[in-house]
Amino acid sequence: MLDAVVVGAHGGAGTSTLAALLPAAWDMDPIKPAPGRPLLCANGRPIVLAVRNTAAAAKHATAAITALRAWNQHVAALAIVSDGGPETRDATARFALLAPRVGGVVRVPYVRALRLVDDPRQVVLPGKAKQAINELRSLLGAPPVSR
């Protein structure tokens, strides 16, 4: 089990799926920066921030990264998880602005089979998805996996 924290920039970002596929030990709820809300402290563990590939999601990712930085936390990887549709130019531009603020950006392609199972680990990932998971693992300092 990889000692990393996977957190969502918003609900439905694919956080639990990524946590299962990496596999990461810490699957956290979405970040909701607000006064009086407790901060996330990863205690030195690498953080993966999951976000969908839409412009609205990119806005949430910006707020989450800003909050994490204010809490002295560093995002090792921004995982942009496809929802099946194309990434818009606006979303791509916003994600490009976030790239220098994180350790790396990985686009995780849509895999329909992941929506059809209770346990994402049961799915044999297509090549591009497997490559994306291994890129995330590399950013977290972990060896690649074959699945």
Coordinates of C-alpha atoms in Angstrom, one line a residue:
M1 CA 0.0 0.0 0.0
L2 CA 1.3 3.4 -1.0
D3 CA 1.5 5.9 1.9
A4 CA 0.0 8.8 -0.1
V5 CA -3.0 11.0 0.4
V6 CA -5.6 11.2 -2.4
V7 CA -8.0 14.1 -2.0
G8 CA -10.6 15.5 -4.3
A9 CA -10.9 19.1 -5.4
H10 CA -14.6 18.6 -5.5
G11 CA -17.2 15.8 -5.1
G12 CA -17.2 13.2 -7.9
A13 CA -13.6 13.8 -8.9
G14 CA -12.6 10.1 -9.0
T15 CA -10.8 10.2 -5.6
S16 CA -11.8 6.8 -4.4
T17 CA -11.1 5.2 -7.8
L18 CA -7.6 6.7 -7.9
A19 CA -7.0 5.6 -4.3
A20 CA -7.9 2.1 -5.2
L21 CA -5.9 2.0 -8.4
L22 CA -2.7 3.5 -7.0
P23 CA -3.3 1.9 -4.3
A24 CA -3.0 4.7 -1.7
A25 CA -3.5 4.3 2.0
W26 CA -5.3 7.6 2.5
D27 CA -8.6 8.3 0.6
M28 CA -9.8 11.7 1.8
D29 CA -13.0 13.7 1.2
P30 CA -13.0 16.7 -1.1
I31 CA -11.2 19.8 0.2
K32 CA -13.7 22.5 1.1
P33 CA -11.7 25.6 2.2
A34 CA -13.7 27.6 4.6
P35 CA -13.2 29.6 7.7
G36 CA -13.3 27.4 10.8
R37 CA -12.9 24.2 8.7
P38 CA -10.0 22.1 9.8
L39 CA -7.0 22.0 7.5
L40 CA -5.6 18.9 5.8
C41 CA -2.2 17.9 7.1
A42 CA -0.6 15.1 5.2
N43 CA 2.3 14.8 7.7
G44 CA 4.9 14.6 4.9
R45 CA 2.9 12.1 2.8
P46 CA 2.7 13.0 -0.9
I47 CA -0.7 14.4 -2.0
V48 CA -2.6 13.6 -5.2
L49 CA -5.3 16.1 -5.9
A50 CA -8.1 14.5 -8.1
V51 CA -10.2 16.8 -10.4
R52 CA -12.4 16.2 -13.4
N53 CA -11.5 17.7 -16.7
T54 CA -14.0 20.6 -16.8
A55 CA -13.5 24.3 -16.5
A56 CA -15.7 24.3 -13.3
A57 CA -13.5 21.5 -11.8
A58 CA -10.4 23.5 -12.7
K59 CA -11.8 26.4 -10.6
H60 CA -12.2 24.0 -7.6
A61 CA -8.7 22.7 -8.2
T62 CA -7.3 26.3 -8.0
A63 CA -9.1 26.9 -4.7
A64 CA -7.9 23.5 -3.3
I65 CA -4.3 24.1 -4.3
T66 CA -4.4 27.6 -2.8
A67 CA -5.8 26.2 0.5
L68 CA -3.2 23.4 0.6
R69 CA -0.4 25.8 0.0
A70 CA -1.7 28.1 2.8
W71 CA -1.7 25.0 5.1
N72 CA 2.0 24.4 4.0
Q73 CA 1.1 21.3 2.1
H74 CA 2.5 20.5 -1.4
V75 CA 0.5 18.7 -4.1
A76 CA 2.8 16.1 -5.6
A77 CA 0.4 15.3 -8.5
L78 CA -2.7 16.9 -10.0
A79 CA -4.7 14.0 -11.5
I80 CA -7.1 15.3 -14.1
V81 CA -9.7 12.5 -14.5
S82 CA -11.7 12.5 -17.7
D83 CA -15.5 12.3 -17.4
G84 CA -15.7 10.9 -20.9
G85 CA -16.1 14.2 -22.6
P86 CA -13.3 16.3 -24.2
E87 CA -11.4 18.8 -22.1
T88 CA -12.4 22.3 -23.1
R89 CA -9.9 25.0 -24.0
D90 CA -10.8 27.0 -20.9
A91 CA -10.2 23.9 -18.7
T92 CA -6.9 23.2 -20.5
A93 CA -5.8 26.8 -20.0
R94 CA -6.7 26.8 -16.3
F95 CA -4.8 23.5 -15.7
A96 CA -1.8 24.9 -17.5
L97 CA -1.7 27.8 -15.0
L98 CA -1.8 25.3 -12.1
A99 CA 1.0 23.1 -13.4
P100 CA 3.8 25.2 -11.9
R101 CA 2.1 25.0 -8.5
V102 CA 2.2 21.2 -8.3
G103 CA 4.8 18.4 -8.7
G104 CA 3.3 17.2 -11.9
V105 CA 0.1 16.9 -13.9
V106 CA -1.3 13.6 -15.1
R107 CA -4.4 13.2 -17.3
V108 CA -6.2 10.0 -16.5
P109 CA -8.4 8.8 -19.4
Y110 CA -12.0 7.8 -19.1
V111 CA -12.4 4.0 -18.6
R112 CA -16.0 2.9 -18.9
A113 CA -15.4 -0.4 -17.2
L114 CA -14.6 1.5 -14.0
R115 CA -18.2 2.7 -13.8
L116 CA -19.5 -0.9 -14.0
V117 CA -17.7 -2.5 -11.0
D118 CA -17.8 -2.0 -7.2
D119 CA -14.0 -2.5 -6.9
P120 CA -11.8 -0.6 -9.5
R121 CA -9.0 -3.1 -8.8
Q122 CA -11.1 -5.7 -10.7
V123 CA -10.7 -3.8 -14.0
V124 CA -7.8 -4.6 -16.4
L125 CA -6.8 -1.0 -17.4
P126 CA -6.2 -0.1 -21.0
G127 CA -2.6 1.0 -21.9
K128 CA -3.2 4.7 -21.6
A129 CA -4.9 4.4 -18.2
K130 CA -2.2 2.1 -16.9
Q131 CA 0.4 4.6 -18.1
A132 CA -1.4 7.4 -16.3
I133 CA -1.5 5.4 -13.0
N134 CA 2.2 4.7 -13.4
E135 CA 3.0 8.4 -14.0
L136 CA 1.1 9.2 -10.8
R137 CA 3.1 6.5 -8.9
S138 CA 6.3 8.0 -10.3
L139 CA 5.4 11.4 -9.0
L140 CA 4.8 9.8 -5.6
G141 CA 8.2 8.1 -5.6
A142 CA 6.7 4.6 -6.1
P143 CA 7.6 1.9 -8.6
P144 CA 5.2 1.2 -11.5
V145 CA 2.6 -1.5 -11.3
S146 CA 1.5 -3.9 -14.0
R147 CA -2.2 -4.5 -14.3

